[in-house]
Coordinates of C-alpha atoms in Angstrom, one line a residue:
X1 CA 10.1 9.9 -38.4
X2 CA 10.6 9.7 -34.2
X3 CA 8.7 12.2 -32.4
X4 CA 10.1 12.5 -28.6
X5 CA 7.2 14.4 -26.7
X6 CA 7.8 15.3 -23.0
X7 CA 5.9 13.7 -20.5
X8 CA 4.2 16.7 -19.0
X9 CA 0.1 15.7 -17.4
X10 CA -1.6 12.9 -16.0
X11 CA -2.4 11.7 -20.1
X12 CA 1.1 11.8 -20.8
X13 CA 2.2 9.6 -17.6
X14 CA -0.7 7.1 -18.3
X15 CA 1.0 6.6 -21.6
X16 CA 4.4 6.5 -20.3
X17 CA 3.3 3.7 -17.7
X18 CA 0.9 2.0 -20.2
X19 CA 3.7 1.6 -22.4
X20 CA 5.8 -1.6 -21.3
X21 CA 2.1 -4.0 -21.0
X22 CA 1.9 -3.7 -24.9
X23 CA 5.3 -4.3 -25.5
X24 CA 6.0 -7.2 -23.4
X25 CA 2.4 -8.5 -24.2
X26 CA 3.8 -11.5 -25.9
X27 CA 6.5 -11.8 -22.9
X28 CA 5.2 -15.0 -20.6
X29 CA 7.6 -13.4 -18.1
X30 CA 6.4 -10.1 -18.2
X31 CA 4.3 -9.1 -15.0
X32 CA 2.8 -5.8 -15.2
X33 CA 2.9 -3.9 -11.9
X34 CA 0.4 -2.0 -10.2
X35 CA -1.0 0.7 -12.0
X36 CA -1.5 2.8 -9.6
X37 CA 1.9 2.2 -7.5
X38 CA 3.7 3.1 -10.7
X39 CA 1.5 6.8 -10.8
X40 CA 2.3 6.8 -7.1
X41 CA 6.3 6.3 -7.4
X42 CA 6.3 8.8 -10.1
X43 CA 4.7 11.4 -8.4
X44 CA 5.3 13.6 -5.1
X45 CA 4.1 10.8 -3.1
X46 CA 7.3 8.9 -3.5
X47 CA 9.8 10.2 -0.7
X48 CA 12.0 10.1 -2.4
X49 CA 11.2 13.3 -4.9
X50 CA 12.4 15.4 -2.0
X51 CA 16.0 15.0 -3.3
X52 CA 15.3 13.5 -7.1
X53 CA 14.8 15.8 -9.8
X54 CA 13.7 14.1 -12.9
X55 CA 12.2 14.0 -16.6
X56 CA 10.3 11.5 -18.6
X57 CA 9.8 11.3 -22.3
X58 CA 7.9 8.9 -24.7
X59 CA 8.9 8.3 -28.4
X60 CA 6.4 8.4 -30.9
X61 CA 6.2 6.6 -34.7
X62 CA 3.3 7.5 -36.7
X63 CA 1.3 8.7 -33.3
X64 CA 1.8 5.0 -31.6
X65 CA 3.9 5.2 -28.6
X66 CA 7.8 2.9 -29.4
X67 CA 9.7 3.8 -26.5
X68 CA 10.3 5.4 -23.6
X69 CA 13.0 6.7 -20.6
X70 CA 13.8 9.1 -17.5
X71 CA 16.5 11.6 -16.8
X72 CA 17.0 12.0 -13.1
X73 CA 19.3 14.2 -10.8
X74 CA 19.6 13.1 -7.2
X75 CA 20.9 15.4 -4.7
X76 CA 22.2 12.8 -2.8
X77 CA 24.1 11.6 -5.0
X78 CA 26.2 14.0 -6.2
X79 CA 26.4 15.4 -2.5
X80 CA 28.5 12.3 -2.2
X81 CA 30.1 11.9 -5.9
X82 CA 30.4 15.2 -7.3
X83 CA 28.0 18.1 -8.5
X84 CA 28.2 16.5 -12.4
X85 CA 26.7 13.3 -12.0
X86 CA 23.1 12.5 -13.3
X87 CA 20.9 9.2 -14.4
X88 CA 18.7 7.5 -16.6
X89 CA 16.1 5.0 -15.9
X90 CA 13.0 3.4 -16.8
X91 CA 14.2 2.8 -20.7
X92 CA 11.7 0.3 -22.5
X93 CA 11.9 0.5 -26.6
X94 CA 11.1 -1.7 -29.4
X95 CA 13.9 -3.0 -31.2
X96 CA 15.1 0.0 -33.3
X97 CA 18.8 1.5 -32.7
X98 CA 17.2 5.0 -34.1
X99 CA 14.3 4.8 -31.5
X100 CA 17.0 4.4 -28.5
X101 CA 19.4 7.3 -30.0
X102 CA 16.5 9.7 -29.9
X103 CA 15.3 8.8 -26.5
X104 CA 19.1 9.0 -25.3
X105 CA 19.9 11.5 -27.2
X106 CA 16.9 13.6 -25.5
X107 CA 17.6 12.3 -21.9
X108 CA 21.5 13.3 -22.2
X109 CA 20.7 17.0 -23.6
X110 CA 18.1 17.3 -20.0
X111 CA 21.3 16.1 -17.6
X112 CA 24.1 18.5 -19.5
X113 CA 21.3 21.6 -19.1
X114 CA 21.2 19.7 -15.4
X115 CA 25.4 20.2 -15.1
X116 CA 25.9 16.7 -15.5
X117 CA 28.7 15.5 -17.1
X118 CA 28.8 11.5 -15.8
X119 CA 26.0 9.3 -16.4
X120 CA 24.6 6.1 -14.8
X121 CA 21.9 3.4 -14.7
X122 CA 19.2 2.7 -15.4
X123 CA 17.9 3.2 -12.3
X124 CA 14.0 3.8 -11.6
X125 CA 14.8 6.3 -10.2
X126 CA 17.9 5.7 -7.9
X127 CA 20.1 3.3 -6.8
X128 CA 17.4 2.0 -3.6
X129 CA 15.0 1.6 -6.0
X130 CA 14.6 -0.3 -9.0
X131 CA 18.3 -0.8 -10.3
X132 CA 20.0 -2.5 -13.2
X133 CA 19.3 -3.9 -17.0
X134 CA 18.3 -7.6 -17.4
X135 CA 21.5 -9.1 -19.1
X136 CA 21.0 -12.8 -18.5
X137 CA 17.9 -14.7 -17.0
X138 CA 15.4 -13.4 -19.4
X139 CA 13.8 -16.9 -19.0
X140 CA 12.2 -16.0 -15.9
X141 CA 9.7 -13.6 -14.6
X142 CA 11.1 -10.8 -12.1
X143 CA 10.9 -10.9 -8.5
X144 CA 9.3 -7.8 -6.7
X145 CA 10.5 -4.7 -7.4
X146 CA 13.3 -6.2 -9.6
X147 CA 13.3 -5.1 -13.2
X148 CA 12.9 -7.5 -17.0
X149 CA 14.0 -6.6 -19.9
X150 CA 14.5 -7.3 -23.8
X151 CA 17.7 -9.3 -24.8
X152 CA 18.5 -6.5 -27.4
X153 CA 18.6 -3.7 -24.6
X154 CA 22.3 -3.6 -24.1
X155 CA 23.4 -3.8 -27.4
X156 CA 21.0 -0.8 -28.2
X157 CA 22.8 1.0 -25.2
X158 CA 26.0 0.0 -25.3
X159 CA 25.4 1.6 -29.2
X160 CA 25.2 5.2 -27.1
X161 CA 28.4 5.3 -25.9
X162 CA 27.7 3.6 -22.3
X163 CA 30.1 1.0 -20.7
X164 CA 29.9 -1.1 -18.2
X165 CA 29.8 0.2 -14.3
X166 CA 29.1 -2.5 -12.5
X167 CA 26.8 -5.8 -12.7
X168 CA 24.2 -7.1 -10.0
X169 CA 23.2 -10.7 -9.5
X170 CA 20.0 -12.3 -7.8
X171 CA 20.8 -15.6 -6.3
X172 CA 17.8 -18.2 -6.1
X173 CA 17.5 -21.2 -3.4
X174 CA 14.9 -24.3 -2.5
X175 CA 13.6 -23.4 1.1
X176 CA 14.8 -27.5 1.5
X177 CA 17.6 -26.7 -0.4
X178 CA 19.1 -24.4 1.9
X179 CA 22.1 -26.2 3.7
X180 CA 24.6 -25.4 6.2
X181 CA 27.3 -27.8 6.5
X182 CA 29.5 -28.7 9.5
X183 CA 31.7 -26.2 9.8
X184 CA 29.7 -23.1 9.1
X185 CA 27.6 -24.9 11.6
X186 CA 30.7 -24.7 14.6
X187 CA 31.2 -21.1 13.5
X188 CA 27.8 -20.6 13.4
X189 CA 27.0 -22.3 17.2
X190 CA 30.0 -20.4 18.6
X191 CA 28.9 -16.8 17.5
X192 CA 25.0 -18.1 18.6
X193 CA 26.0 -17.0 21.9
X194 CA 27.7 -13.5 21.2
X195 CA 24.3 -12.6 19.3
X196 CA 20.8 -11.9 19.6
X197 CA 18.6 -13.0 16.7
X198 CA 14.9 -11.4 17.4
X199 CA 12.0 -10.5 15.4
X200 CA 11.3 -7.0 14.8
X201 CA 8.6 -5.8 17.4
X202 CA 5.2 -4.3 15.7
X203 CA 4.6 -2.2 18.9
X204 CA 7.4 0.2 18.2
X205 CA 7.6 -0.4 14.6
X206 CA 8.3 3.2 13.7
X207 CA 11.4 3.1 15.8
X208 CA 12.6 -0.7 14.4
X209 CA 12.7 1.2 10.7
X210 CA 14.8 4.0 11.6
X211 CA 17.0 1.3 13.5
X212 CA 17.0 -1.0 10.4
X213 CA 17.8 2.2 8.4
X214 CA 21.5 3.0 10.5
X215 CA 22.4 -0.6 9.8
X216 CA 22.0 -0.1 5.9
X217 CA 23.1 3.1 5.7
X218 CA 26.2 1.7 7.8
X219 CA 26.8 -1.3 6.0
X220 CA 26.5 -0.1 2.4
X221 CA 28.0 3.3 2.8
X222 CA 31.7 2.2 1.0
X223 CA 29.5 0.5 -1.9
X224 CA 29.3 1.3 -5.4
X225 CA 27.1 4.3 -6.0
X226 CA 25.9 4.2 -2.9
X227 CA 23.3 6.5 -1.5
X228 CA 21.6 6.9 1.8
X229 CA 17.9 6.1 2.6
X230 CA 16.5 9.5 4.4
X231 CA 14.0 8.9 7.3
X232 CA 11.5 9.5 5.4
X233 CA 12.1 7.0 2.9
X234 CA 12.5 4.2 5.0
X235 CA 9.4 5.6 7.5
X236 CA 7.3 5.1 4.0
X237 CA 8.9 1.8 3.3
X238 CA 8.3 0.8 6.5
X239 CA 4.3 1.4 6.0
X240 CA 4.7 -1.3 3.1
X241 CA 6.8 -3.7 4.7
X242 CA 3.8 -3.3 7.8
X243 CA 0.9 -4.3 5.3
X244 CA 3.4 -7.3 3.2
X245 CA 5.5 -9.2 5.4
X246 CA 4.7 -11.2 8.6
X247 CA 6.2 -9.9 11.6
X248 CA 8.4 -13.3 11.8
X249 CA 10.1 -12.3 8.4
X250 CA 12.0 -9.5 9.8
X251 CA 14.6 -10.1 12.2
X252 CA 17.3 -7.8 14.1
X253 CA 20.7 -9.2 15.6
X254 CA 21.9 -7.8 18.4
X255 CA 25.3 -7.9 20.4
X256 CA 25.5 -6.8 24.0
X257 CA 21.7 -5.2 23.1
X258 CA 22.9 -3.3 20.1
X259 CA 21.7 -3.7 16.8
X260 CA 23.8 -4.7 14.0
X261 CA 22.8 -6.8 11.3
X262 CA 18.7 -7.1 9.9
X263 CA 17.0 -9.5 7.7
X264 CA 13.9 -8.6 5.5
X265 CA 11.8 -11.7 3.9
X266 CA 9.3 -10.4 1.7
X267 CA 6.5 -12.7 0.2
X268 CA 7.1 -12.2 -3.9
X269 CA 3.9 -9.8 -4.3
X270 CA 4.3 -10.2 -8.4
X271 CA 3.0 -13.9 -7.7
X272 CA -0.1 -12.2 -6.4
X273 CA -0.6 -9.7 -9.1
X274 CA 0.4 -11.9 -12.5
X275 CA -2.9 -12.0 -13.4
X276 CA -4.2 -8.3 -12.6
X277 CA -3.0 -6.8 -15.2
X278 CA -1.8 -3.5 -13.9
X279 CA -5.3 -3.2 -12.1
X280 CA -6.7 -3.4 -8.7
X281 CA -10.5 -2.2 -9.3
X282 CA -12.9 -3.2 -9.7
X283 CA -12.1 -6.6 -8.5
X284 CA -8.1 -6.7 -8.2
X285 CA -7.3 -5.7 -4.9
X286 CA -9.8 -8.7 -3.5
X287 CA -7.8 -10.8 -5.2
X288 CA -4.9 -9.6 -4.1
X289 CA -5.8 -9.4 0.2
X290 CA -7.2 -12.9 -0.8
X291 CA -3.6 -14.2 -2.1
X292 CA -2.1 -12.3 0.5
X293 CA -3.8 -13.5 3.5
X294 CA -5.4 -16.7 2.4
X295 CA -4.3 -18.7 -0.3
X296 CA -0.5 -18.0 0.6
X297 CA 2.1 -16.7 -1.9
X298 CA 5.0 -19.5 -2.9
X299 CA 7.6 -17.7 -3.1
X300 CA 9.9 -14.6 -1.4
X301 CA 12.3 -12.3 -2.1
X302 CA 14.9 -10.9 0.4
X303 CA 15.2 -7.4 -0.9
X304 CA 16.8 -5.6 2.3
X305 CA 19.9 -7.2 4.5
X306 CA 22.8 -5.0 6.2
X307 CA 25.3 -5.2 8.7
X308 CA 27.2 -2.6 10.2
X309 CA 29.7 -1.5 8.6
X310 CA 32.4 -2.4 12.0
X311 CA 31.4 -5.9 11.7
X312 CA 31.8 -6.5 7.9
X313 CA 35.5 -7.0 7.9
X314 CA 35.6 -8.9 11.2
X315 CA 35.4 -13.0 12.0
X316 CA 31.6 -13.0 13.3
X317 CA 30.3 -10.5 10.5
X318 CA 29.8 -13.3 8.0
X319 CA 28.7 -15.7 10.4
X320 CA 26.0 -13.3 12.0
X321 CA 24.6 -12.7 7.6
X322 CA 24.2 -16.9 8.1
X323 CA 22.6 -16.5 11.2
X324 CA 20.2 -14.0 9.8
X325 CA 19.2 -16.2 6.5
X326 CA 19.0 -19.2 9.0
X327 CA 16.2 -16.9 11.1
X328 CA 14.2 -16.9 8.2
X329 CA 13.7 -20.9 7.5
X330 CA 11.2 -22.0 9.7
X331 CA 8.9 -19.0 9.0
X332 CA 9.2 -19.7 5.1
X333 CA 8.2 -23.4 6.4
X334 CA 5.0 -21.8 8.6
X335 CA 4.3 -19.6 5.7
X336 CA 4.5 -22.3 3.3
X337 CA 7.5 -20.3 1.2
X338 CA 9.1 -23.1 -1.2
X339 CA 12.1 -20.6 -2.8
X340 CA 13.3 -17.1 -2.5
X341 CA 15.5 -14.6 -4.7
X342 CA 18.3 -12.5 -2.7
X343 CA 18.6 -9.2 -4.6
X344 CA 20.2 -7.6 -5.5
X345 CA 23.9 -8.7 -4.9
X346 CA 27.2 -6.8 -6.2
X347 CA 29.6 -8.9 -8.6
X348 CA 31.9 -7.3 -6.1
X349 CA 30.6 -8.4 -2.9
X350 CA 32.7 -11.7 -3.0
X351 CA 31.6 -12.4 0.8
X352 CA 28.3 -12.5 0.5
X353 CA 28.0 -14.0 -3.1
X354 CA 30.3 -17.0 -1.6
X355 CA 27.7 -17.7 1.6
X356 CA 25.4 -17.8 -0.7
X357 CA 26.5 -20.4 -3.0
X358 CA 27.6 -22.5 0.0
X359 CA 24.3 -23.0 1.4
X360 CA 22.4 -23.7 -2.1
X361 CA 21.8 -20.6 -3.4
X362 CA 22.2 -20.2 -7.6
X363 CA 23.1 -17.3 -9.4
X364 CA 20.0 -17.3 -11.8
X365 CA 19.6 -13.3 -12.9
X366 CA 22.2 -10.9 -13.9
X367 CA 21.6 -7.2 -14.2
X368 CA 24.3 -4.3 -15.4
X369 CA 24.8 -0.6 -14.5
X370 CA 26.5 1.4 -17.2
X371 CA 28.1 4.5 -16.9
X372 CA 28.9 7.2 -19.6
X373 CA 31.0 10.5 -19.9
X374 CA 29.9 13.2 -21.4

């Protein structure tokens, strides 16, 4: 018998959170976050619960805990796509087709008594934050903030009645592997002296995020399932970025003084916290500042990049993305960063998924959205 409880106090979220170390324990891949950032983004400290309504459950065999998933509805979101849209996330189950129809099953009955009427995800718990299902590249552990998964996830979900939307792919590249050859080079020296590449400045930080915010909200607007960042969100990202990535790893172009394109290189925090186990006390977090600081992380992940939407369609638009990943090589080199992961990527985004693969980069990890009609 499957017992779906609702997750309703702090006992019930530990569980929830707890759940996905002792099922991926035999999983060398599997990195399990921070604790405590996982309490945080499921509470009213993540921003983004100002427009996110959503539900969690756990399923239960014989009192042990076998699965688990959210129910979401984002304001945002149907603002743009229609009051009847809603969104699961966060689903991690052993492999047993009854365990995922009771936890669907549950999830689906919230969103209908929610109005919705068109599914999406997984998404932890929208579409700027943790996105996708791990379809190929189980072989390898995640990047920050990127999801892992079980092989037999989509199977089990495809099982519900859920198709795919969309797929995502991370693209991985050597630092000395990254290559530009002689023609995007002429492009790249002709539209050198239309733009501004600069790093962002730490004095008016505050400011720089908003600014980097416009761009993304620009450039990704006409995407699929788009949804804007709010100030707020961003402001709070921005205090992370502040702590995690050298100033040198962000960079701003600028035509005729005007922002329109950023770069974000972020070291790969899940190199730092492999070993922690979830935990930063009592001895965790020294580790951690020591990794971050000190003994240097190896590799990066470039999890934010936008240009404004007027540029995207134009001759330099392209060029001024190269210009942008270019910015970032000789601070990898100073920071001794070997590789990095650009993620994620739309299958659909043909431009940017072809500069990538002309200057070295690899499509290594594929992730799928799925939609469903109820």
């Amino acid at each position: 018998m499957i017992h779906i409880e609702k997750v309703m106090n702090k006992h019930d979220l530990n569980a929830f959170i707890s759940f996905p170390s002792s099922l991926y324990r035999a999983d060398p891949c599997w990195i399990p976050p921070l604790f405590l950032e996982r309490a945080e983004h499921l509470s009213e400290k993540n921003p983004g619960s100002e427009h996110i309504k959503w539900q969690a459950w756990v399923a239960k065999k014989e009192g042990v805990v076998v699965g688990r998933i959210t129910a979401q509805v984002d304001s945002l979101h149907r603002q743009l796509y229609g009051e009847d849209t809603g969104h699961f996330g966060m689903i991690d189950a052993i492999d047993d087709p009854e365990v995922f129809s009771a936890l669907f099953t549950t999830a689906e009955a919230w969103l209908k008594s929610s109005g919705a009427r068109k599914i999406s995800g997984p998404f932890s718990l929208n579409i700027n934050q943790e996105s996708g299902l791990l379809i190929e590249g189980f072989d390898t552990p995640p990047c920050a903030l990127m999801p892992h998964g079980k092989p037999y996830y989509g199977l089990n979900i495809e099982r519900q009645g859920y198709t795919k939307g969309i797929d995502l792919l991370a693209y991985w590249m050597r630092r000395t592997d990254l290559s530009f050859s002689p023609s995007l080079t002429r492009l790249m020296d002709q539209v050198r002296k239309k733009v501004t590449i600069r790093c962002i400045d730490r004095k008016r930080f505050t400011e720089e995020m908003q600014i980097l915010r416009e761009i993304f909200n620009s450039g990704w607007q006409h995407n699929w399932g788009f949804v804007p960042f709010t100030e707020h969100e961003f402001a709070t990202m921005g205090e992370q970025l502040k702590f995690l990535v050298p100033d040198d790893m962000i960079y701003i172009a600028e035509i005729d003084s005007t922002p329109c394109a950023f770069i974000v290189g972020m070291p790969n925090i899940n190199e730092a916290i492999a070993d922690l186990n979830g935990r930063l006390f009592p001895f965790g977090w020294a580790k951690l500042l020591w990794r971050l600081k000190v003994s240097g992380i190896r590799t990066a992940r470039v999890p934010l990049m936008g240009v404004r939407q007027e540029y995207q369609f134009s001759r330099i638009g392209p060029v001024i993305a190269l210009l942008l990943i270019e910015a970032l090589r000789d601070p990898f080199a100073k920071h001794q960063i070997d590789a990095l992961e650009m993620s994620w990527i739309l299958e659909s985004n043909t431009g940017m998924r072809t500069i990538l693969e002309r200057i070295g980069g690899v499509p290594y990890k594929h992730y799928r959205l799925y939609e469903k009609q109820l």
